[in-house]
PDB file of C-alpha atoms in Angstrom:
ATOM      1  CA  UNK E   1     -15.135   4.072 -37.697  1.00 79.00           C
ATOM      2  CA  UNK E   2     -12.780   2.881 -34.949  1.00 92.00           C
ATOM      3  CA  UNK E   3     -13.424   3.860 -31.355  1.00 98.00           C
ATOM      4  CA  UNK E   4     -11.109   6.302 -29.631  1.00 98.00           C
ATOM      5  CA  UNK E   5     -11.198   4.108 -26.536  1.00 98.00           C
ATOM      6  CA  UNK E   6     -12.475   0.666 -25.618  1.00 98.00           C
ATOM      7  CA  UNK E   7     -12.270  -0.374 -21.973  1.00 98.00           C
ATOM      8  CA  UNK E   8     -12.788  -3.860 -20.574  1.00 98.00           C
ATOM      9  CA  UNK E   9     -13.591  -4.746 -16.976  1.00 98.00           C
ATOM     10  CA  UNK E  10     -15.842  -4.012 -14.013  1.00 98.00           C
ATOM     11  CA  UNK E  11     -19.313  -2.542 -14.023  1.00 98.00           C
ATOM     12  CA  UNK E  12     -21.853  -2.229 -11.242  1.00 98.00           C
ATOM     13  CA  UNK E  13     -24.147   0.008  -9.279  1.00 98.00           C
ATOM     14  CA  UNK E  14     -22.574   2.320  -6.707  1.00 96.00           C
ATOM     15  CA  UNK E  15     -24.802   3.112  -3.726  1.00 95.00           C
ATOM     16  CA  UNK E  16     -23.166   6.036  -1.937  1.00 93.00           C
ATOM     17  CA  UNK E  17     -24.408   7.557   1.337  1.00 94.00           C
ATOM     18  CA  UNK E  18     -25.894  10.996   0.990  1.00 93.00           C
ATOM     19  CA  UNK E  19     -24.614  11.683   4.502  1.00 92.00           C
ATOM     20  CA  UNK E  20     -20.901  12.111   5.125  1.00 91.00           C
ATOM     21  CA  UNK E  21     -19.121  11.008   8.270  1.00 94.00           C
ATOM     22  CA  UNK E  22     -21.861   8.499   9.083  1.00 95.00           C
ATOM     23  CA  UNK E  23     -21.226   4.707   9.381  1.00 96.00           C
ATOM     24  CA  UNK E  24     -23.332   2.500   7.136  1.00 96.00           C
ATOM     25  CA  UNK E  25     -25.529   1.161   9.966  1.00 96.00           C
ATOM     26  CA  UNK E  26     -26.724   4.707  10.626  1.00 97.00           C
ATOM     27  CA  UNK E  27     -27.022   5.896   6.991  1.00 96.00           C
ATOM     28  CA  UNK E  28     -30.636   6.555   5.981  1.00 96.00           C
ATOM     29  CA  UNK E  29     -30.354   7.632   2.342  1.00 96.00           C
ATOM     30  CA  UNK E  30     -28.214   6.679  -0.645  1.00 96.00           C
ATOM     31  CA  UNK E  31     -27.584   7.885  -4.181  1.00 94.00           C
ATOM     32  CA  UNK E  32     -27.499   5.367  -7.049  1.00 96.00           C
ATOM     33  CA  UNK E  33     -24.738   5.748  -9.655  1.00 96.00           C
ATOM     34  CA  UNK E  34     -23.098   3.865 -12.507  1.00 98.00           C
ATOM     35  CA  UNK E  35     -19.828   2.384 -11.241  1.00 97.00           C
ATOM     36  CA  UNK E  36     -16.895   0.080 -11.947  1.00 97.00           C
ATOM     37  CA  UNK E  37     -13.394   1.309 -12.733  1.00 96.00           C
ATOM     38  CA  UNK E  38     -13.171   0.363 -16.427  1.00 98.00           C
ATOM     39  CA  UNK E  39     -16.654   1.739 -16.999  1.00 98.00           C
ATOM     40  CA  UNK E  40     -15.877   5.002 -15.204  1.00 98.00           C
ATOM     41  CA  UNK E  41     -12.771   5.490 -17.372  1.00 98.00           C
ATOM     42  CA  UNK E  42     -14.918   5.144 -20.498  1.00 98.00           C
ATOM     43  CA  UNK E  43     -17.354   7.699 -19.078  1.00 98.00           C
ATOM     44  CA  UNK E  44     -14.516  10.087 -18.180  1.00 98.00           C
ATOM     45  CA  UNK E  45     -13.053   9.920 -21.684  1.00 98.00           C
ATOM     46  CA  UNK E  46     -16.495  10.372 -23.262  1.00 98.00           C
ATOM     47  CA  UNK E  47     -16.979  13.497 -21.145  1.00 98.00           C
ATOM     48  CA  UNK E  48     -13.750  14.786 -22.736  1.00 98.00           C
ATOM     49  CA  UNK E  49     -15.153  14.316 -26.224  1.00 98.00           C
ATOM     50  CA  UNK E  50     -14.029  10.822 -27.206  1.00 98.00           C
ATOM     51  CA  UNK E  51     -15.962   7.978 -28.836  1.00 98.00           C
ATOM     52  CA  UNK E  52     -15.852   5.226 -26.229  1.00 98.00           C
ATOM     53  CA  UNK E  53     -17.236   1.764 -25.560  1.00 98.00           C
ATOM     54  CA  UNK E  54     -16.946  -0.741 -22.724  1.00 98.00           C
ATOM     55  CA  UNK E  55     -16.738  -4.538 -22.807  1.00 98.00           C
ATOM     56  CA  UNK E  56     -18.414  -5.965 -19.710  1.00 98.00           C
ATOM     57  CA  UNK E  57     -21.405  -7.959 -18.459  1.00 98.00           C
ATOM     58  CA  UNK E  58     -24.295  -7.317 -16.071  1.00 98.00           C
ATOM     59  CA  UNK E  59     -27.038  -9.344 -14.477  1.00 98.00           C
ATOM     60  CA  UNK E  60     -30.268  -9.828 -16.383  1.00 98.00           C
ATOM     61  CA  UNK E  61     -32.141  -7.686 -13.896  1.00 98.00           C
ATOM     62  CA  UNK E  62     -33.413  -4.116 -13.314  1.00 98.00           C
ATOM     63  CA  UNK E  63     -30.001  -2.916 -12.137  1.00 98.00           C
ATOM     64  CA  UNK E  64     -28.553  -4.216 -15.408  1.00 98.00           C
ATOM     65  CA  UNK E  65     -31.186  -2.229 -17.299  1.00 98.00           C
ATOM     66  CA  UNK E  66     -30.237   0.863 -15.289  1.00 98.00           C
ATOM     67  CA  UNK E  67     -26.568   0.464 -16.240  1.00 98.00           C
ATOM     68  CA  UNK E  68     -27.401   0.295 -19.958  1.00 98.00           C
ATOM     69  CA  UNK E  69     -29.485   3.446 -19.643  1.00 98.00           C
ATOM     70  CA  UNK E  70     -26.748   5.246 -17.710  1.00 98.00           C
ATOM     71  CA  UNK E  71     -24.058   4.287 -20.236  1.00 98.00           C
ATOM     72  CA  UNK E  72     -26.137   5.625 -23.110  1.00 98.00           C
ATOM     73  CA  UNK E  73     -26.872   8.814 -21.177  1.00 98.00           C
ATOM     74  CA  UNK E  74     -23.107   9.332 -20.724  1.00 98.00           C
ATOM     75  CA  UNK E  75     -22.430   8.718 -24.427  1.00 98.00           C
ATOM     76  CA  UNK E  76     -20.692   5.355 -23.940  1.00 98.00           C
ATOM     77  CA  UNK E  77     -21.503   2.617 -26.479  1.00 98.00           C
ATOM     78  CA  UNK E  78     -23.071  -0.370 -24.673  1.00 98.00           C
ATOM     79  CA  UNK E  79     -23.134  -2.850 -27.567  1.00 98.00           C
ATOM     80  CA  UNK E  80     -20.646  -5.157 -25.771  1.00 98.00           C
ATOM     81  CA  UNK E  81     -22.442  -5.033 -22.422  1.00 98.00           C
ATOM     82  CA  UNK E  82     -24.325  -8.306 -22.221  1.00 98.00           C
ATOM     83  CA  UNK E  83     -26.461 -10.015 -19.540  1.00 98.00           C
ATOM     84  CA  UNK E  84     -25.539 -13.169 -17.637  1.00 98.00           C
ATOM     85  CA  UNK E  85     -28.690 -15.087 -16.629  1.00 96.00           C
ATOM     86  CA  UNK E  86     -28.702 -16.224 -13.025  1.00 97.00           C
ATOM     87  CA  UNK E  87     -26.121 -13.752 -11.712  1.00 98.00           C
ATOM     88  CA  UNK E  88     -27.105 -10.454 -10.073  1.00 98.00           C
ATOM     89  CA  UNK E  89     -25.674  -7.128 -11.162  1.00 98.00           C
ATOM     90  CA  UNK E  90     -23.004  -6.179  -8.598  1.00 98.00           C
ATOM     91  CA  UNK E  91     -23.685  -3.489  -6.023  1.00 98.00           C
ATOM     92  CA  UNK E  92     -20.992  -1.548  -4.169  1.00 96.00           C
ATOM     93  CA  UNK E  93     -21.538   0.442  -0.994  1.00 96.00           C
ATOM     94  CA  UNK E  94     -19.070   2.860   0.528  1.00 94.00           C
ATOM     95  CA  UNK E  95     -18.696   4.914   3.679  1.00 94.00           C
ATOM     96  CA  UNK E  96     -17.646   8.537   3.331  1.00 93.00           C
ATOM     97  CA  UNK E  97     -15.259   9.847   5.967  1.00 94.00           C
ATOM     98  CA  UNK E  98     -13.367  12.777   4.405  1.00 92.00           C
ATOM     99  CA  UNK E  99     -10.606  13.492   3.731  1.00 89.00           C
ATOM    100  CA  UNK E 100      -9.041  10.037   3.338  1.00 89.00           C
ATOM    101  CA  UNK E 101     -11.214   7.174   4.610  1.00 93.00           C
ATOM    102  CA  UNK E 102     -13.664   5.666   2.111  1.00 94.00           C
ATOM    103  CA  UNK E 103     -14.207   1.956   2.870  1.00 93.00           C
ATOM    104  CA  UNK E 104     -15.716  -0.051   0.023  1.00 93.00           C
ATOM    105  CA  UNK E 105     -18.050  -3.018   0.381  1.00 95.00           C
ATOM    106  CA  UNK E 106     -18.358  -5.099  -2.807  1.00 95.00           C
ATOM    107  CA  UNK E 107     -21.402  -7.334  -3.252  1.00 96.00           C
ATOM    108  CA  UNK E 108     -20.260  -9.570  -6.117  1.00 96.00           C
ATOM    109  CA  UNK E 109     -21.522 -12.994  -5.024  1.00 94.00           C
ATOM    110  CA  UNK E 110     -21.843 -15.745  -6.064  1.00 96.00           C
ATOM    111  CA  UNK E 111     -19.843 -14.268  -8.945  1.00 97.00           C
ATOM    112  CA  UNK E 112     -19.761 -10.932 -10.709  1.00 98.00           C
ATOM    113  CA  UNK E 113     -21.123 -11.051 -14.275  1.00 98.00           C
ATOM    114  CA  UNK E 114     -18.147  -8.971 -15.495  1.00 98.00           C
ATOM    115  CA  UNK E 115     -15.922 -11.949 -14.666  1.00 98.00           C
ATOM    116  CA  UNK E 116     -17.957 -14.002 -17.162  1.00 98.00           C
ATOM    117  CA  UNK E 117     -16.562 -12.137 -20.193  1.00 98.00           C
ATOM    118  CA  UNK E 118     -15.631 -14.923 -22.622  1.00 98.00           C
ATOM    119  CA  UNK E 119     -12.857 -14.752 -25.217  1.00 98.00           C
ATOM    120  CA  UNK E 120     -15.105 -16.385 -27.817  1.00 97.00           C
ATOM    121  CA  UNK E 121     -17.549 -13.481 -27.609  1.00 97.00           C
ATOM    122  CA  UNK E 122     -15.004 -10.682 -28.101  1.00 98.00           C
ATOM    123  CA  UNK E 123     -14.954  -8.458 -31.166  1.00 98.00           C
ATOM    124  CA  UNK E 124     -11.188  -8.760 -31.488  1.00 98.00           C
ATOM    125  CA  UNK E 125     -11.027  -6.677 -34.658  1.00 97.00           C
ATOM    126  CA  UNK E 126     -12.653  -3.753 -32.843  1.00 98.00           C
ATOM    127  CA  UNK E 127     -10.196  -4.167 -29.979  1.00 98.00           C
ATOM    128  CA  UNK E 128      -7.268  -4.077 -32.377  1.00 98.00           C
ATOM    129  CA  UNK E 129      -8.611  -1.118 -34.355  1.00 98.00           C
ATOM    130  CA  UNK E 130      -9.436   1.089 -31.351  1.00 98.00           C
ATOM    131  CA  UNK E 131      -7.106   4.043 -30.998  1.00 98.00           C
ATOM    132  CA  UNK E 132      -6.614   3.097 -27.324  1.00 98.00           C
ATOM    133  CA  UNK E 133      -7.487  -0.047 -25.356  1.00 98.00           C
ATOM    134  CA  UNK E 134      -7.746  -0.249 -21.528  1.00 98.00           C
ATOM    135  CA  UNK E 135      -7.841  -3.351 -19.294  1.00 98.00           C
ATOM    136  CA  UNK E 136      -7.750  -3.852 -15.526  1.00 98.00           C
ATOM    137  CA  UNK E 137      -6.183  -6.162 -12.980  1.00 98.00           C
ATOM    138  CA  UNK E 138      -9.576  -7.254 -11.685  1.00 97.00           C
ATOM    139  CA  UNK E 139     -10.281  -8.804 -15.082  1.00 98.00           C
ATOM    140  CA  UNK E 140      -7.383 -11.194 -14.448  1.00 98.00           C
ATOM    141  CA  UNK E 141      -8.697 -12.441 -11.107  1.00 98.00           C
ATOM    142  CA  UNK E 142     -10.989 -15.237 -12.376  1.00 97.00           C
ATOM    143  CA  UNK E 143     -11.865 -17.266 -15.439  1.00 98.00           C
ATOM    144  CA  UNK E 144     -13.148 -16.862 -18.087  1.00 98.00           C
ATOM    145  CA  UNK E 145     -12.421 -13.123 -17.789  1.00 98.00           C
ATOM    146  CA  UNK E 146      -8.712 -13.804 -17.274  1.00 98.00           C
ATOM    147  CA  UNK E 147      -8.332 -15.685 -20.559  1.00 98.00           C
ATOM    148  CA  UNK E 148     -10.510 -13.137 -22.355  1.00 98.00           C
ATOM    149  CA  UNK E 149      -8.421 -10.210 -21.097  1.00 98.00           C
ATOM    150  CA  UNK E 150      -5.142 -11.833 -22.119  1.00 98.00           C
ATOM    151  CA  UNK E 151      -6.591 -12.909 -25.488  1.00 98.00           C
ATOM    152  CA  UNK E 152      -7.708  -9.340 -26.229  1.00 98.00           C
ATOM    153  CA  UNK E 153      -4.263  -8.008 -25.313  1.00 98.00           C
ATOM    154  CA  UNK E 154      -2.466 -10.631 -27.392  1.00 98.00           C
ATOM    155  CA  UNK E 155      -4.666  -9.962 -30.439  1.00 98.00           C
ATOM    156  CA  UNK E 156      -4.164  -6.222 -30.154  1.00 98.00           C
ATOM    157  CA  UNK E 157      -0.407  -6.845 -29.969  1.00 97.00           C
ATOM    158  CA  UNK E 158       0.381  -3.238 -29.067  1.00 97.00           C
ATOM    159  CA  UNK E 159      -1.231  -1.993 -32.284  1.00 97.00           C
ATOM    160  CA  UNK E 160      -1.726   1.317 -30.468  1.00 97.00           C
ATOM    161  CA  UNK E 161      -1.612   2.654 -26.917  1.00 98.00           C
ATOM    162  CA  UNK E 162      -2.687  -0.204 -24.655  1.00 98.00           C
ATOM    163  CA  UNK E 163      -3.161   0.602 -20.977  1.00 98.00           C
ATOM    164  CA  UNK E 164      -3.041  -1.858 -18.086  1.00 98.00           C
ATOM    165  CA  UNK E 165      -4.699  -0.358 -15.014  1.00 98.00           C
ATOM    166  CA  UNK E 166      -3.113  -2.487 -12.274  1.00 98.00           C
ATOM    167  CA  UNK E 167      -6.324  -2.074 -10.237  1.00 96.00           C
ATOM    168  CA  UNK E 168      -5.303  -4.305  -7.297  1.00 95.00           C
ATOM    169  CA  UNK E 169      -8.311  -5.290  -5.171  1.00 94.00           C
ATOM    170  CA  UNK E 170      -7.108  -7.734  -2.484  1.00 94.00           C
ATOM    171  CA  UNK E 171     -10.616  -9.111  -1.857  1.00 93.00           C
ATOM    172  CA  UNK E 172     -10.614 -10.579  -5.387  1.00 94.00           C
ATOM    173  CA  UNK E 173      -7.371 -12.576  -4.923  1.00 95.00           C
ATOM    174  CA  UNK E 174      -6.007 -15.082  -2.398  1.00 93.00           C
ATOM    175  CA  UNK E 175      -2.750 -13.105  -2.079  1.00 93.00           C
ATOM    176  CA  UNK E 176      -0.444 -10.852  -4.145  1.00 93.00           C
ATOM    177  CA  UNK E 177       1.758 -13.776  -5.178  1.00 93.00           C
ATOM    178  CA  UNK E 178      -1.182 -15.425  -6.957  1.00 95.00           C
ATOM    179  CA  UNK E 179      -1.758 -12.276  -9.021  1.00 96.00           C
ATOM    180  CA  UNK E 180       1.826 -11.519 -10.043  1.00 96.00           C
ATOM    181  CA  UNK E 181       2.226 -14.122 -12.849  1.00 96.00           C
ATOM    182  CA  UNK E 182      -0.929 -12.877 -14.585  1.00 98.00           C
ATOM    183  CA  UNK E 183       0.079  -9.245 -14.136  1.00 98.00           C
ATOM    184  CA  UNK E 184       3.460 -10.101 -15.642  1.00 97.00           C
ATOM    185  CA  UNK E 185       1.797 -11.691 -18.678  1.00 98.00           C
ATOM    186  CA  UNK E 186      -0.502  -8.689 -19.182  1.00 98.00           C
ATOM    187  CA  UNK E 187       2.441  -6.291 -18.971  1.00 98.00           C
ATOM    188  CA  UNK E 188       4.088  -8.072 -21.909  1.00 97.00           C
ATOM    189  CA  UNK E 189       1.221  -6.946 -24.152  1.00 98.00           C
ATOM    190  CA  UNK E 190       0.687  -3.387 -22.910  1.00 98.00           C
ATOM    191  CA  UNK E 191       2.352  -0.068 -23.644  1.00 98.00           C
ATOM    192  CA  UNK E 192       1.241   1.823 -20.513  1.00 98.00           C
ATOM    193  CA  UNK E 193       0.955   0.657 -16.901  1.00 98.00           C
ATOM    194  CA  UNK E 194      -0.733   2.799 -14.266  1.00 98.00           C
ATOM    195  CA  UNK E 195      -1.172   2.140 -10.563  1.00 98.00           C
ATOM    196  CA  UNK E 196      -0.678   3.350  -7.020  1.00 96.00           C
ATOM    197  CA  UNK E 197       2.132   2.221  -4.719  1.00 95.00           C
ATOM    198  CA  UNK E 198       0.288  -0.891  -3.522  1.00 95.00           C
ATOM    199  CA  UNK E 199      -0.549  -1.863  -7.097  1.00 97.00           C
ATOM    200  CA  UNK E 200       2.941  -1.416  -8.521  1.00 97.00           C
ATOM    201  CA  UNK E 201       4.303  -3.482  -5.641  1.00 97.00           C
ATOM    202  CA  UNK E 202       1.900  -6.308  -6.500  1.00 96.00           C
ATOM    203  CA  UNK E 203       2.948  -6.135 -10.151  1.00 97.00           C
ATOM    204  CA  UNK E 204       6.717  -5.848  -9.632  1.00 96.00           C
ATOM    205  CA  UNK E 205       7.567  -6.725  -6.040  1.00 95.00           C
ATOM    206  CA  UNK E 206       9.049  -3.209  -5.688  1.00 95.00           C
ATOM    207  CA  UNK E 207       7.460  -0.326  -3.768  1.00 95.00           C
ATOM    208  CA  UNK E 208       9.912   2.557  -4.288  1.00 96.00           C
ATOM    209  CA  UNK E 209       8.211   4.701  -6.991  1.00 97.00           C
ATOM    210  CA  UNK E 210      11.229   5.221  -9.237  1.00 97.00           C
ATOM    211  CA  UNK E 211      12.400   1.606  -8.934  1.00 97.00           C
ATOM    212  CA  UNK E 212       8.854   0.336  -9.542  1.00 97.00           C
ATOM    213  CA  UNK E 213       8.542   2.487 -12.653  1.00 98.00           C
ATOM    214  CA  UNK E 214      11.810   1.080 -13.977  1.00 97.00           C
ATOM    215  CA  UNK E 215      10.626  -2.464 -13.200  1.00 98.00           C
ATOM    216  CA  UNK E 216       7.429  -1.851 -15.180  1.00 98.00           C
ATOM    217  CA  UNK E 217       9.469  -0.591 -18.118  1.00 98.00           C
ATOM    218  CA  UNK E 218      11.672  -3.689 -17.868  1.00 97.00           C
ATOM    219  CA  UNK E 219       8.485  -5.808 -17.974  1.00 97.00           C
ATOM    220  CA  UNK E 220       7.698  -4.455 -21.441  1.00 96.00           C
ATOM    221  CA  UNK E 221       5.691  -1.233 -21.175  1.00 98.00           C
ATOM    222  CA  UNK E 222       6.710   2.060 -22.771  1.00 98.00           C
ATOM    223  CA  UNK E 223       5.233   4.321 -20.076  1.00 98.00           C
ATOM    224  CA  UNK E 224       4.951   3.674 -16.335  1.00 98.00           C
ATOM    225  CA  UNK E 225       2.666   5.893 -14.251  1.00 98.00           C
ATOM    226  CA  UNK E 226       2.977   5.602 -10.464  1.00 98.00           C
ATOM    227  CA  UNK E 227       0.382   7.420  -8.364  1.00 96.00           C
ATOM    228  CA  UNK E 228       1.827   8.437  -4.988  1.00 93.00           C
ATOM    229  CA  UNK E 229      -1.188   9.937  -3.240  1.00 85.00           C
ATOM    230  CA  UNK E 230      -0.247  13.167  -1.408  1.00 84.00           C
ATOM    231  CA  UNK E 231       3.151  13.148  -3.166  1.00 89.00           C
ATOM    232  CA  UNK E 232       1.545  13.393  -6.591  1.00 92.00           C
ATOM    233  CA  UNK E 233       2.325  11.242  -9.612  1.00 97.00           C
ATOM    234  CA  UNK E 234       5.517   9.988 -11.253  1.00 98.00           C
ATOM    235  CA  UNK E 235       5.618   9.070 -14.945  1.00 98.00           C
ATOM    236  CA  UNK E 236       8.656   7.553 -16.664  1.00 98.00           C
ATOM    237  CA  UNK E 237       8.863   6.419 -20.285  1.00 98.00           C
ATOM    238  CA  UNK E 238      11.172   4.099 -22.179  1.00 97.00           C
ATOM    239  CA  UNK E 239      12.965   7.029 -23.845  1.00 95.00           C
ATOM    240  CA  UNK E 240      14.216   8.260 -20.488  1.00 93.00           C
ATOM    241  CA  UNK E 241      11.768  11.138 -20.140  1.00 96.00           C
ATOM    242  CA  UNK E 242      10.092  11.568 -16.772  1.00 97.00           C
ATOM    243  CA  UNK E 243       7.641  13.900 -15.077  1.00 98.00           C
ATOM    244  CA  UNK E 244       6.837  14.196 -11.382  1.00 97.00           C
ATOM    245  CA  UNK E 245       3.811  16.368 -10.707  1.00 96.00           C
ATOM    246  CA  UNK E 246       2.435  17.375  -7.287  1.00 95.00           C
ATOM    247  CA  UNK E 247      -1.270  17.014  -6.517  1.00 91.00           C
ATOM    248  CA  UNK E 248      -3.664  19.877  -7.056  1.00 93.00           C
ATOM    249  CA  UNK E 249      -5.013  21.326  -3.761  1.00 94.00           C
ATOM    250  CA  UNK E 250      -8.593  20.212  -3.101  1.00 95.00           C
ATOM    251  CA  UNK E 251     -11.049  19.835  -0.235  1.00 94.00           C
ATOM    252  CA  UNK E 252     -11.789  16.119  -0.541  1.00 93.00           C
ATOM    253  CA  UNK E 253     -15.392  14.983  -0.238  1.00 92.00           C
ATOM    254  CA  UNK E 254     -15.055  11.463  -1.674  1.00 92.00           C
ATOM    255  CA  UNK E 255     -11.747  10.119  -2.990  1.00 90.00           C
ATOM    256  CA  UNK E 256     -13.406   7.203  -4.794  1.00 91.00           C
ATOM    257  CA  UNK E 257     -13.495   7.716  -8.551  1.00 93.00           C
ATOM    258  CA  UNK E 258     -10.567  10.130  -8.592  1.00 95.00           C
ATOM    259  CA  UNK E 259      -8.340   7.431 -10.077  1.00 95.00           C
ATOM    260  CA  UNK E 260     -10.861   6.753 -12.831  1.00 97.00           C
ATOM    261  CA  UNK E 261     -11.047  10.445 -13.693  1.00 98.00           C
ATOM    262  CA  UNK E 262      -7.233  10.436 -13.769  1.00 98.00           C
ATOM    263  CA  UNK E 263      -7.434   7.474 -16.155  1.00 98.00           C
ATOM    264  CA  UNK E 264      -9.918   9.121 -18.493  1.00 98.00           C
ATOM    265  CA  UNK E 265      -7.756  12.231 -18.694  1.00 98.00           C
ATOM    266  CA  UNK E 266      -4.643  10.094 -19.183  1.00 98.00           C
ATOM    267  CA  UNK E 267      -6.374   8.515 -22.192  1.00 98.00           C
ATOM    268  CA  UNK E 268      -7.316  11.961 -23.478  1.00 98.00           C
ATOM    269  CA  UNK E 269      -3.692  13.111 -23.232  1.00 98.00           C
ATOM    270  CA  UNK E 270      -2.334  10.018 -24.953  1.00 98.00           C
ATOM    271  CA  UNK E 271      -4.864  10.345 -27.764  1.00 98.00           C
ATOM    272  CA  UNK E 272      -4.034  14.032 -28.186  1.00 98.00           C
ATOM    273  CA  UNK E 273      -0.269  13.375 -28.222  1.00 97.00           C
ATOM    274  CA  UNK E 274       0.428  15.818 -25.391  1.00 98.00           C
ATOM    275  CA  UNK E 275       3.801  15.952 -23.659  1.00 97.00           C
ATOM    276  CA  UNK E 276       4.264  13.844 -20.539  1.00 98.00           C
ATOM    277  CA  UNK E 277       4.132  16.630 -17.953  1.00 97.00           C
ATOM    278  CA  UNK E 278       1.001  18.157 -19.458  1.00 98.00           C
ATOM    279  CA  UNK E 279      -0.711  14.765 -19.482  1.00 98.00           C
ATOM    280  CA  UNK E 280       0.094  14.248 -15.804  1.00 98.00           C
ATOM    281  CA  UNK E 281      -0.962  17.746 -14.754  1.00 98.00           C
ATOM    282  CA  UNK E 282      -4.310  17.435 -16.509  1.00 98.00           C
ATOM    283  CA  UNK E 283      -4.890  13.930 -15.149  1.00 98.00           C
ATOM    284  CA  UNK E 284      -4.089  15.113 -11.619  1.00 96.00           C
ATOM    285  CA  UNK E 285      -6.554  17.967 -12.021  1.00 97.00           C
ATOM    286  CA  UNK E 286      -9.286  15.627 -13.285  1.00 97.00           C
ATOM    287  CA  UNK E 287      -8.785  13.347 -10.295  1.00 96.00           C
ATOM    288  CA  UNK E 288      -8.851  16.254  -7.852  1.00 96.00           C
ATOM    289  CA  UNK E 289     -12.111  17.563  -9.319  1.00 97.00           C
ATOM    290  CA  UNK E 290     -13.853  14.225  -8.808  1.00 97.00           C
ATOM    291  CA  UNK E 291     -12.422  13.950  -5.273  1.00 95.00           C
ATOM    292  CA  UNK E 292     -14.288  17.176  -4.481  1.00 95.00           C
ATOM    293  CA  UNK E 293     -17.624  15.571  -5.456  1.00 94.00           C
ATOM    294  CA  UNK E 294     -19.682  12.767  -3.926  1.00 89.00           C
ATOM    295  CA  UNK E 295     -20.371  10.639  -6.993  1.00 89.00           C
ATOM    296  CA  UNK E 296     -17.975   9.031  -9.501  1.00 90.00           C
ATOM    297  CA  UNK E 297     -19.319   8.553 -13.029  1.00 95.00           C
ATOM    298  CA  UNK E 298     -21.582  11.605 -13.112  1.00 94.00           C
ATOM    299  CA  UNK E 299     -18.807  13.689 -11.511  1.00 96.00           C
ATOM    300  CA  UNK E 300     -16.331  13.252 -14.362  1.00 98.00           C
ATOM    301  CA  UNK E 301     -15.038  16.676 -15.437  1.00 98.00           C
ATOM    302  CA  UNK E 302     -15.229  18.436 -18.778  1.00 98.00           C
ATOM    303  CA  UNK E 303     -12.149  19.840 -20.489  1.00 98.00           C
ATOM    304  CA  UNK E 304     -13.235  23.362 -19.454  1.00 98.00           C
ATOM    305  CA  UNK E 305     -13.398  22.307 -15.792  1.00 98.00           C
ATOM    306  CA  UNK E 306      -9.903  20.821 -15.990  1.00 98.00           C
ATOM    307  CA  UNK E 307      -8.582  24.007 -17.570  1.00 98.00           C
ATOM    308  CA  UNK E 308     -10.248  26.127 -14.885  1.00 97.00           C
ATOM    309  CA  UNK E 309      -8.711  24.088 -12.078  1.00 97.00           C
ATOM    310  CA  UNK E 310      -5.251  24.285 -13.632  1.00 97.00           C
ATOM    311  CA  UNK E 311      -5.603  28.039 -14.147  1.00 97.00           C
ATOM    312  CA  UNK E 312      -6.725  28.530 -10.544  1.00 96.00           C
ATOM    313  CA  UNK E 313      -4.017  26.229  -9.200  1.00 96.00           C
ATOM    314  CA  UNK E 314      -6.593  24.420  -7.079  1.00 96.00           C
ATOM    315  CA  UNK E 315     -10.082  22.931  -7.236  1.00 96.00           C
ATOM    316  CA  UNK E 316     -12.466  25.690  -6.212  1.00 87.00           C
TER     317      UNK E 316
END
């Protein structure tokens, strides 16, 4: 049976301070969590009842073992999560300064195993048969992951909803200009593009939300989703329909992971065939719920929690 969702991209261990408002040099205790944007999206969609899997790679080490165990605990199929001998599983630290300052520190040297995904090892039939397929911009930043990501997209050939999470991380690229040609190629093979203002500017050269959405549609997608932070989210499709939805009020504890919860709910809405405004409202609510919690993967909301937040008009 085909998967509802297959994601492809980053995985790692998130080590988050258990003290807020404290710089890393003074932090004394951390929580350990499954992390990585593509992986978190698979977890978020699984929490909403979907059959999901992730294509990625870890180190052949205890942290890699932990990630396999965590994926299985969250109901995400780990059959395409393979070890890379000689490379450590990535670790990411953050600092937590609510409501809007959450610096990230990626430890992905000498190279992250998830950038060693090889096109020759892909189950391309499974990618094509999945009801929805999700890739990220980070997967384009280095070889062989870049070729593997583009090969998976080309083989899928828009056989169903195919999402490109623009996922711009400047520390993984020399500059935006070096990323744009690969983003442009990925957009040719995808039906949905989603990103914040910085990310859509990298992909299109345009920062204005409406103009950027139109540029993404011109690049070949059928739905452009532009996240605008405090101004909410704008979605525009190729049929001329649009929805602009304000954010849901929330007391932010940790904004990291909110975008992945948004992504998992976006997938849920696309799979369910909901109308555009409903999809955006539910995705906004999912993101707000995770922003109210410290962790990312284990904080992903259930459908009942999303409904409760929408009914209340805020995250309680």
